[in-house]
Short mmCIF file of C-alpha atoms in Angstrom, two decimals:
data_model
loop_
_atom_site.label_atom_id
_atom_site.label_comp_id
_atom_site.label_asym_id
_atom_site.label_seq_id
_atom_site.Cartn_x
_atom_site.Cartn_y
_atom_site.Cartn_z
CA MET A 1 0.00 0.00 0.00
CA LYS A 2 2.91 2.34 0.82
CA ASN A 3 4.41 1.69 -2.63
CA ILE A 4 1.07 2.41 -4.30
CA GLY A 5 0.72 5.66 -2.31
CA PHE A 6 4.26 6.72 -3.18
CA PHE A 7 3.62 5.91 -6.85
CA ALA A 8 0.46 8.02 -6.86
CA ILE A 9 2.20 10.99 -5.25
CA SER A 10 5.09 10.65 -7.68
CA MET A 11 2.74 10.64 -10.67
CA ARG A 12 0.95 13.72 -9.37
CA LEU A 13 4.25 15.57 -9.02
CA LYS A 14 5.27 14.57 -12.55
CA LEU A 15 1.95 15.76 -13.93
CA LEU A 16 2.31 19.02 -12.00
CA VAL A 17 5.84 19.60 -13.31
CA THR A 18 4.74 18.70 -16.83
CA ALA A 19 1.84 21.15 -16.60
CA VAL A 20 4.20 23.89 -15.39
CA PHE A 21 6.57 23.26 -18.32
CA ILE A 22 3.70 23.17 -20.82
CA SER A 23 2.34 26.41 -19.40
CA ALA A 24 5.80 28.01 -19.58
CA ALA A 25 6.25 26.81 -23.15
CA VAL A 26 2.89 28.22 -24.19
CA THR A 27 3.75 31.52 -22.51
CA VAL A 28 7.09 31.74 -24.32
CA SER A 29 5.65 30.87 -27.71
CA ALA A 30 2.54 33.06 -27.40
CA PRO A 31 2.53 35.88 -29.98
CA ASP A 32 3.35 39.38 -28.88
CA SER A 33 0.06 41.21 -28.34
CA SER A 34 1.59 44.30 -29.92
CA ASN A 35 2.36 42.39 -33.08
CA SER A 36 -0.56 42.55 -35.54
CA LEU A 37 0.93 40.10 -38.02
CA ILE A 38 -1.60 37.78 -39.57
CA PHE A 39 1.04 35.47 -41.00
CA ALA A 40 4.41 34.71 -39.43
CA GLN A 41 7.55 36.14 -41.00
CA LYS A 42 10.53 34.06 -42.04
CA PHE A 43 14.15 35.10 -41.62
CA SER A 44 15.13 37.88 -44.03
CA ASN A 45 18.70 39.06 -44.39
CA CYS A 46 17.28 42.22 -46.03
CA ILE A 47 15.80 43.29 -42.72
CA GLU A 48 18.80 42.09 -40.71
CA CYS A 49 21.19 44.25 -42.74
CA HIS A 50 19.05 47.31 -43.43
CA ARG A 51 18.04 47.58 -39.78
CA ASP A 52 21.59 48.60 -38.87
CA LEU A 53 22.35 50.84 -41.84
CA GLY A 54 20.52 53.90 -40.49
CA GLY A 55 18.98 56.82 -42.34
CA GLU A 56 16.91 56.23 -45.44
CA LEU A 57 18.35 52.74 -45.85
CA SER A 58 16.83 51.55 -42.56
CA ALA A 59 13.59 53.53 -42.88
CA PRO A 60 11.84 50.76 -44.89
CA VAL A 61 12.46 48.30 -42.04
CA ASP A 62 10.43 50.44 -39.65
CA ALA A 63 7.78 51.32 -42.22
CA ILE A 64 7.18 47.77 -43.37
CA LYS A 65 6.02 46.65 -39.93
CA LYS A 66 2.70 48.39 -40.60
CA ASP A 67 2.55 47.38 -44.24
CA ILE A 68 -0.41 45.19 -45.20
CA HIS A 69 1.86 43.02 -47.36
CA PHE A 70 4.12 42.35 -44.38
CA GLN A 71 1.10 41.48 -42.27
CA TYR A 72 0.15 38.85 -44.82
CA GLY A 73 3.57 37.25 -44.53
CA LEU A 74 5.22 38.90 -47.52
CA SER A 75 8.58 40.55 -47.15
CA CYS A 76 11.21 42.47 -49.10
CA ALA A 77 12.12 39.66 -51.48
CA ASP A 78 8.52 39.19 -52.61
CA CYS A 79 8.80 42.54 -54.35
CA HIS A 80 12.54 43.01 -54.83
CA GLY A 81 13.64 39.40 -55.29
CA GLY A 82 17.16 38.35 -54.27
CA ASN A 83 18.40 35.75 -51.87
CA PRO A 84 16.94 36.67 -48.47
CA ASP A 85 17.13 33.25 -46.79
CA ILE A 86 20.90 32.93 -46.55
CA LYS A 87 22.62 34.32 -43.48
CA THR A 88 25.45 36.29 -45.07
CA ASP A 89 27.13 39.67 -44.78
CA ASP A 90 27.92 39.68 -48.48
CA TYR A 91 25.30 41.99 -49.99
CA GLU A 92 26.17 40.78 -53.49
CA VAL A 93 25.04 37.31 -52.44
CA ALA A 94 21.92 38.65 -50.76
CA MET A 95 21.08 40.93 -53.68
CA ASP A 96 21.97 38.39 -56.35
CA LYS A 97 20.46 39.50 -59.66
CA ASN A 98 20.53 35.87 -60.76
CA LYS A 99 17.92 35.36 -58.01
CA GLY A 100 15.77 38.07 -59.51
CA PHE A 101 16.94 40.93 -57.34
CA LYS A 102 15.69 44.34 -58.43
CA GLY A 103 16.32 47.44 -56.36
CA LYS A 104 14.27 50.63 -56.43
CA PRO A 105 12.16 50.54 -59.59
CA ALA A 106 12.07 53.54 -61.94
CA PRO A 107 8.68 55.35 -62.14
CA GLN A 108 7.86 53.78 -65.50
CA GLU A 109 8.48 50.32 -64.01
CA ILE A 110 6.25 50.69 -60.93
CA PRO A 111 2.85 49.67 -62.42
CA GLU A 112 4.27 46.37 -63.68
CA PHE A 113 6.32 46.00 -60.47
CA CYS A 114 3.10 46.02 -58.40
CA GLY A 115 1.07 44.37 -61.13
CA LYS A 116 3.15 41.20 -61.21
CA CYS A 117 1.15 40.16 -58.14
CA HIS A 118 -1.95 42.36 -58.22
CA ALA A 119 -2.74 41.51 -61.84
CA SER A 120 -2.50 37.80 -61.15
CA ALA A 121 -5.89 36.40 -60.17
CA SER A 122 -4.43 33.03 -59.22
CA TYR A 123 -1.84 34.65 -56.93
CA MET A 124 -4.22 37.13 -55.28
CA LYS A 125 -6.75 34.40 -54.54
CA LYS A 126 -4.36 33.09 -51.92
CA PHE A 127 -5.05 36.22 -49.89
CA ASP A 128 -8.55 37.35 -50.86
CA PRO A 129 -10.57 35.81 -53.70
CA ASN A 130 -12.68 38.97 -53.88
CA LEU A 131 -9.81 41.32 -54.65
CA GLN A 132 -9.85 42.99 -58.05
CA THR A 133 -6.96 42.13 -60.34
CA ASP A 134 -7.64 44.60 -63.16
CA GLN A 135 -5.88 47.58 -61.62
CA LEU A 136 -2.94 47.38 -64.04
CA GLU A 137 -5.19 47.16 -67.09
CA GLN A 138 -7.24 50.09 -65.85
CA TYR A 139 -4.13 52.11 -65.13
CA ARG A 140 -2.84 51.62 -68.67
CA THR A 141 -6.05 53.21 -70.00
CA SER A 142 -5.90 56.14 -67.56
CA GLN A 143 -4.54 59.59 -68.31
CA HIS A 144 -1.74 58.84 -65.88
CA GLY A 145 -0.91 55.56 -67.61
CA LEU A 146 -1.06 57.03 -71.10
CA LEU A 147 1.28 59.87 -70.15
CA LEU A 148 3.63 57.45 -68.39
CA GLY A 149 3.73 55.41 -71.57
CA LYS A 150 4.80 58.54 -73.42
CA GLY A 151 7.72 59.01 -71.07
CA ASP A 152 6.22 61.42 -68.51
CA ARG A 153 7.88 60.48 -65.20
CA LYS A 154 5.88 62.98 -63.08
CA VAL A 155 2.49 61.32 -63.45
CA ALA A 156 0.97 59.32 -60.64
CA THR A 157 1.74 55.63 -60.31
CA CYS A 158 0.71 53.11 -57.66
CA ILE A 159 2.98 54.50 -54.95
CA SER A 160 1.82 58.09 -55.53
CA CYS A 161 -1.55 57.21 -54.02
CA HIS A 162 -0.89 54.12 -51.89
CA GLY A 163 2.58 54.95 -50.57
CA VAL A 164 5.52 52.56 -50.32
CA HIS A 165 6.93 50.35 -47.53
CA GLY A 166 4.07 51.35 -45.24
CA ILE A 167 1.05 50.58 -47.36
CA VAL A 168 -2.15 50.05 -45.39
CA GLY A 169 -5.38 48.57 -46.68
CA ALA A 170 -7.79 50.82 -48.56
CA LYS A 171 -10.40 50.28 -45.82
CA ASP A 172 -8.03 51.55 -43.14
CA PRO A 173 -8.92 55.16 -42.16
CA LEU A 174 -5.19 55.93 -42.25
CA SER A 175 -4.93 54.89 -45.89
CA PRO A 176 -4.37 57.75 -48.37
CA VAL A 177 -7.14 56.20 -50.47
CA PHE A 178 -9.70 55.94 -47.65
CA PRO A 179 -12.78 57.99 -48.68
CA SER A 180 -12.06 60.82 -46.24
CA ASN A 181 -8.45 61.11 -47.50
CA ILE A 182 -8.82 60.75 -51.26
CA VAL A 183 -9.33 64.44 -52.03
CA GLU A 184 -6.13 65.35 -50.20
CA THR A 185 -4.28 62.51 -51.93
CA CYS A 186 -5.31 63.68 -55.40
CA GLY A 187 -4.84 67.28 -54.33
CA LYS A 188 -1.16 66.71 -53.51
CA CYS A 189 -0.45 66.94 -57.22
CA HIS A 190 -3.54 68.52 -58.71
CA SER A 191 -3.57 71.51 -56.33
CA SER A 192 0.07 72.37 -56.97
CA LYS A 193 0.47 75.00 -59.64
CA GLU A 194 4.18 74.30 -59.81
CA TYR A 195 3.79 70.54 -60.18
CA MET A 196 0.93 70.79 -62.65
CA ALA A 197 2.61 73.48 -64.75
CA GLY A 198 2.69 72.30 -68.32
CA TYR A 199 -0.43 70.12 -68.14
CA SER A 200 -2.83 72.98 -68.97
CA ILE A 201 -5.46 71.92 -66.44
CA PRO A 202 -6.88 73.92 -63.49
CA THR A 203 -5.46 73.50 -60.01
CA ASP A 204 -8.45 74.84 -58.04
CA GLN A 205 -10.43 71.59 -57.95
CA TYR A 206 -9.56 70.92 -54.31
CA GLU A 207 -10.70 74.34 -53.07
CA LYS A 208 -13.87 74.18 -55.16
CA TYR A 209 -14.69 70.68 -53.95
CA ARG A 210 -14.46 71.71 -50.30
CA LYS A 211 -17.15 74.37 -50.96
CA SER A 212 -19.42 71.98 -52.82
CA VAL A 213 -22.42 70.15 -51.40
CA HIS A 214 -20.42 66.94 -51.68
CA GLY A 215 -17.41 68.42 -49.90
CA ARG A 216 -19.52 69.83 -47.07
CA ALA A 217 -21.16 66.45 -46.60
CA LEU A 218 -17.73 64.83 -46.33
CA TYR A 219 -15.90 67.39 -44.20
CA GLU A 220 -18.69 68.94 -42.11
CA LYS A 221 -20.93 65.91 -41.61
CA GLY A 222 -18.30 63.18 -41.85
CA ASP A 223 -20.31 61.39 -44.53
CA ILE A 224 -17.77 59.07 -46.17
CA SER A 225 -20.37 58.02 -48.73
CA ALA A 226 -20.21 61.52 -50.24
CA PRO A 227 -18.71 61.47 -53.75
CA THR A 228 -15.02 62.27 -53.99
CA CYS A 229 -12.56 62.38 -56.89
CA ASN A 230 -12.55 58.66 -57.67
CA ASP A 231 -16.34 58.36 -57.65
CA CYS A 232 -16.53 60.54 -60.77
CA HIS A 233 -13.12 60.02 -62.36
CA GLY A 234 -12.42 56.42 -61.39
CA ASN A 235 -9.54 55.24 -59.23
CA HIS A 236 -7.09 53.07 -61.14
CA GLY A 237 -8.25 54.33 -64.54
CA PRO A 238 -8.95 58.03 -63.92
CA MET A 239 -9.81 60.06 -66.97
CA PRO A 240 -11.62 63.37 -67.40
CA PRO A 241 -15.24 62.37 -68.07
CA GLY A 242 -16.35 63.03 -71.63
CA VAL A 243 -19.40 65.15 -72.40
CA GLU A 244 -21.43 62.09 -73.26
CA SER A 245 -20.60 60.32 -69.97
CA ILE A 246 -21.26 63.09 -67.43
CA GLY A 247 -24.94 62.23 -67.03
CA ASN A 248 -24.14 58.57 -66.50
CA ILE A 249 -21.65 59.48 -63.78
CA CYS A 250 -24.05 61.77 -61.89
CA GLY A 251 -26.89 59.31 -62.47
CA HIS A 252 -24.95 56.64 -60.63
CA CYS A 253 -26.09 58.39 -57.42
CA HIS A 254 -28.88 60.68 -58.68
CA LEU A 255 -30.70 57.98 -60.59
CA ALA A 256 -34.24 59.43 -60.48
CA ASN A 257 -33.12 62.83 -61.80
CA TRP A 258 -31.04 61.17 -64.49
CA GLU A 259 -33.95 59.03 -65.69
CA MET A 260 -36.13 62.15 -65.94
CA PHE A 261 -33.46 63.98 -67.88
CA ILE A 262 -32.81 61.33 -70.50
CA LYS A 263 -36.54 61.32 -71.35
CA SER A 264 -36.65 65.11 -71.61
CA PRO A 265 -36.21 67.20 -74.77
CA HIS A 266 -32.93 68.52 -73.36
CA LYS A 267 -31.20 65.15 -73.75
CA GLU A 268 -31.43 65.16 -77.55
CA ALA A 269 -30.58 68.85 -77.75
CA TYR A 270 -27.54 68.48 -75.50
CA ASP A 271 -26.28 65.50 -77.47
CA ALA A 272 -26.69 67.41 -80.74
CA THR A 273 -24.85 70.50 -79.48
CA ASN A 274 -22.26 68.69 -77.35
CA ILE A 275 -23.40 70.34 -74.11
CA PRO A 276 -22.17 68.64 -70.89
CA GLU A 277 -25.43 67.41 -69.43
CA CYS A 278 -25.67 67.88 -65.64
CA GLU A 279 -22.54 70.05 -65.54
CA ILE A 280 -23.98 72.89 -67.62
CA CYS A 281 -26.42 73.76 -64.80
CA HIS A 282 -24.77 72.32 -61.67
CA GLY A 283 -21.06 72.74 -62.40
CA ASN A 284 -18.43 70.08 -61.71
CA HIS A 285 -16.11 70.44 -58.74
CA GLU A 286 -18.06 73.22 -56.98
CA ILE A 287 -21.56 71.77 -57.12
CA LEU A 288 -23.72 73.83 -54.77
CA THR A 289 -27.08 73.02 -53.25
CA PRO A 290 -29.64 73.77 -55.99
CA ASP A 291 -32.29 76.41 -55.33
CA ASP A 292 -35.35 77.77 -57.09
CA GLU A 293 -33.43 80.79 -58.38
CA MET A 294 -31.78 78.47 -60.92
CA VAL A 295 -35.14 78.08 -62.71
CA GLY A 296 -37.21 80.75 -64.45
CA THR A 297 -36.51 83.95 -66.32
CA SER A 298 -35.09 86.17 -63.55
CA GLY A 299 -31.56 87.48 -63.57
CA LYS A 300 -30.21 84.53 -61.56
CA SER A 301 -31.92 81.91 -63.70
CA LEU A 302 -29.74 79.48 -65.63
CA CYS A 303 -32.47 78.87 -68.21
CA ILE A 304 -31.98 82.29 -69.83
CA THR A 305 -28.34 81.54 -70.57
CA CYS A 306 -29.57 79.27 -73.40
CA HIS A 307 -33.20 80.26 -74.07
CA SER A 308 -34.00 83.61 -75.69
CA PRO A 309 -37.15 85.53 -74.56
CA GLU A 310 -39.09 84.66 -77.70
CA SER A 311 -38.41 80.93 -77.40
CA LYS A 312 -40.76 78.21 -76.19
CA GLY A 313 -38.19 77.11 -73.63
CA TYR A 314 -38.06 80.62 -72.16
CA ARG A 315 -41.84 80.66 -71.64
CA ALA A 316 -41.73 77.15 -70.17
CA ALA A 317 -39.02 78.22 -67.72
CA GLY A 318 -41.18 81.15 -66.59
CA ASP A 319 -44.25 78.92 -66.20
CA ILE A 320 -42.31 76.35 -64.17
CA ARG A 321 -40.97 78.99 -61.82
CA ASN A 322 -44.43 80.53 -61.35
CA LEU A 323 -45.87 77.13 -60.52
CA ILE A 324 -43.19 76.45 -57.94
CA ASP A 325 -43.61 79.90 -56.40
CA SER A 326 -47.38 79.41 -56.19
CA LEU A 327 -47.00 76.25 -54.14
CA LYS A 328 -44.31 77.82 -51.95
CA ASN A 329 -46.67 80.74 -51.20
CA SER A 330 -49.53 78.36 -50.43
CA VAL A 331 -47.38 76.36 -48.05
CA SER A 332 -46.08 79.50 -46.33
CA GLU A 333 -49.60 80.89 -45.81
CA ALA A 334 -50.87 77.59 -44.41
CA GLU A 335 -47.82 77.19 -42.14
CA ALA A 336 -48.29 80.67 -40.65
CA VAL A 337 -51.95 80.00 -39.74
CA VAL A 338 -51.36 76.50 -38.41
CA LYS A 339 -48.35 77.59 -36.31
CA LYS A 340 -50.46 80.38 -34.78
CA ALA A 341 -53.17 77.88 -33.89
CA ALA A 342 -50.64 75.40 -32.51
CA SER A 343 -48.96 78.06 -30.34
CA SER A 344 -52.39 78.80 -28.83
CA GLY A 345 -52.69 75.21 -27.72
CA MET A 346 -55.08 74.03 -30.44
CA GLU A 347 -54.90 70.53 -31.87
CA VAL A 348 -53.69 70.86 -35.51
CA GLY A 349 -52.28 67.39 -36.27
CA ASP A 350 -54.35 66.86 -39.41
CA ALA A 351 -53.54 70.33 -40.73
CA MET A 352 -49.80 69.78 -40.21
CA PHE A 353 -50.03 66.44 -41.99
CA SER A 354 -51.63 68.20 -44.97
CA ILE A 355 -48.81 70.74 -45.01
CA ASP A 356 -46.24 67.91 -44.95
CA GLU A 357 -48.00 66.47 -47.99
CA ALA A 358 -47.80 69.84 -49.73
CA GLU A 359 -44.07 70.14 -48.98
CA HIS A 360 -43.55 66.62 -50.32
CA GLN A 361 -45.23 67.66 -53.56
CA LEU A 362 -43.02 70.77 -53.66
CA THR A 363 -39.92 68.60 -53.40
CA HIS A 364 -41.32 66.28 -56.06
CA ALA A 365 -42.07 69.22 -58.36
CA ARG A 366 -38.52 70.53 -57.95
CA ALA A 367 -37.18 67.11 -58.97
CA LEU A 368 -39.59 67.09 -61.93
CA VAL A 369 -37.79 70.17 -63.25
CA HIS A 370 -35.41 67.61 -64.79
CA THR A 371 -38.30 66.55 -67.07
CA PHE A 372 -38.73 70.18 -68.23
CA SER A 373 -42.41 69.31 -68.65
CA VAL A 374 -44.78 72.06 -67.53
CA GLU A 375 -47.69 69.59 -67.55
CA LYS A 376 -46.00 67.10 -65.20
CA ILE A 377 -44.85 69.82 -62.83
CA GLU A 378 -48.28 71.47 -62.87
CA LYS A 379 -49.94 68.20 -61.85
CA SER A 380 -47.64 67.86 -58.85
CA ILE A 381 -48.08 71.53 -57.96
CA ASP A 382 -51.89 71.26 -58.12
CA GLU A 383 -51.83 68.34 -55.71
CA GLY A 384 -49.51 70.28 -53.44
CA VAL A 385 -51.67 73.42 -53.50
CA SER A 386 -54.72 71.30 -52.69
CA SER A 387 -52.94 69.83 -49.67
CA ALA A 388 -51.74 73.27 -48.58
CA GLN A 389 -55.28 74.63 -48.81
CA LYS A 390 -56.53 71.71 -46.77
CA GLY A 391 -53.93 72.54 -44.15
CA LEU A 392 -54.89 76.21 -44.29
CA LYS A 393 -58.54 75.32 -43.80
CA GLY A 394 -57.66 73.15 -40.83
CA GLY A 395 -55.60 75.97 -39.31
CA ARG A 396 -58.35 78.52 -39.79
CA GLU A 397 -60.93 76.17 -38.29
CA ALA A 398 -58.65 75.70 -35.29
CA LEU A 399 -58.36 79.48 -34.87
CA ALA A 400 -62.15 79.86 -35.25
CA GLU A 401 -62.61 77.21 -32.57
CA LEU A 402 -60.17 79.14 -30.40
CA GLN A 403 -62.21 82.36 -30.83
CA PHE A 404 -65.44 80.49 -30.06
CA ARG A 405 -63.93 79.08 -26.89
CA ARG A 406 -62.67 82.48 -25.83
CA LYS A 407 -66.10 84.09 -26.38
CA GLY A 408 -67.80 81.26 -24.50
CA LEU A 409 -65.38 81.69 -21.63
CA ALA A 410 -65.99 85.46 -21.56
CA ILE A 411 -69.77 85.02 -21.50
CA SER A 412 -69.50 82.40 -18.76
CA LEU A 413 -67.31 84.66 -16.69
CA PHE A 414 -69.77 87.52 -17.22
CA PHE A 415 -72.71 85.52 -15.85
CA ILE A 416 -70.62 84.13 -13.02
CA ALA A 417 -69.70 87.67 -12.06
CA ILE A 418 -73.37 88.75 -12.10
CA VAL A 419 -74.34 85.82 -9.89
CA ALA A 420 -71.52 86.67 -7.53
CA VAL A 421 -72.65 90.29 -7.28
CA ILE A 422 -76.24 89.24 -6.64
CA LEU A 423 -75.17 86.84 -3.93
CA TYR A 424 -73.03 89.55 -2.37
CA LEU A 425 -75.92 92.02 -2.36
CA LYS A 426 -78.30 89.39 -1.01
CA ILE A 427 -75.94 88.51 1.85
CA ARG A 428 -75.38 92.15 2.64
CA HIS A 429 -79.16 92.82 2.71
CA ARG A 430 -79.80 89.91 5.10
CA SER A 431 -77.05 91.15 7.37
CA LYS A 432 -78.68 94.60 7.58
CA VAL A 433 -82.12 93.08 8.31
CA GLN A 434 -80.70 90.93 11.10
CA SER A 435 -78.92 93.93 12.62
CA ALA A 436 -82.11 96.03 12.57
CA SER A 437 -84.25 93.30 14.22
CA SER A 438 -81.72 92.73 16.99
#
């Protein structure tokens, strides 16, 4: 029995020691919590050597730690080639050109340098099957790619927008191509008069965009769905949109307005005269919030820039503006009456609902301006005016009810006062009679 007991205690001690060693081993081999690597890195003599070189030669070693390629297990040799696995101090062995080593690529070589992986669907599937692999083909069709092909070394390439040795994913808010950063990224070149000298294109796009309705949505409201440069010009294949494609670009977001426009008489006329569709009225980089002053025949109207006073279009523009103004006036009148009734404590829910309907029709009529059809706009306006009048009637009835209640209250108070006076006189008379009899 003693031997059995000793054996049991011995086994328990062995298990305890084993558990301690296993625990220690797990602790030692556990990944550093500060290390965000997704895939482990292998030995690389590139990093071992460049780490100690200092200055710009060691800068890539620090930058690459945050690089998305590094996080996926790629390292220097996956882009630059060479012989990174051998532990050697001989840089000619490490950077052996027979092993495919290529140092810093020239600007004209960069698209193919990145494209050797990113244009390979079979290679990119190893990391994300959903990644696009047509960036290189798109770039070759872009204005940047075409100029690069002609020998222009200043044009943007992959690294101009994505960076180098510290590239983060496009969905990372720190990425230069994240929606909130794209305008600044494009603006680095396109806002510089010195850099853009010789290209004969404006350099005020950035400042104009910030003032636009899209720019205010992005910068003031933090709306990263607001259109930026790449939404209109493309990202890997940016080109200035042609006249015939502007409507399609705007219609990507403003679909309802675009569908109205292409069915309107303006579509055919614009195509025939090569007028840039949406841009002719709304502008391009400094698109402001549209208002009613844009329509009609007043001095601020855009319609009169094309339509002469004797034209059918000029008369239609005037009619459309008058219709819109008539509904606006109806809504304003109804709102004033209903607000007065509401501030007096009257119930005006139905009247306010009617006014909401009228305002909805006003918004609809403003959108229908893209049809340039007086008949369609008039129908919407008539429905809106009817709703506004219904709201006005409800407001007036509420005010009439208020007056009736006030009059009723005054009459009631009057009779109550008379009764009170009579009671007072009656009590006073009885008091005098009692005093006289006593």
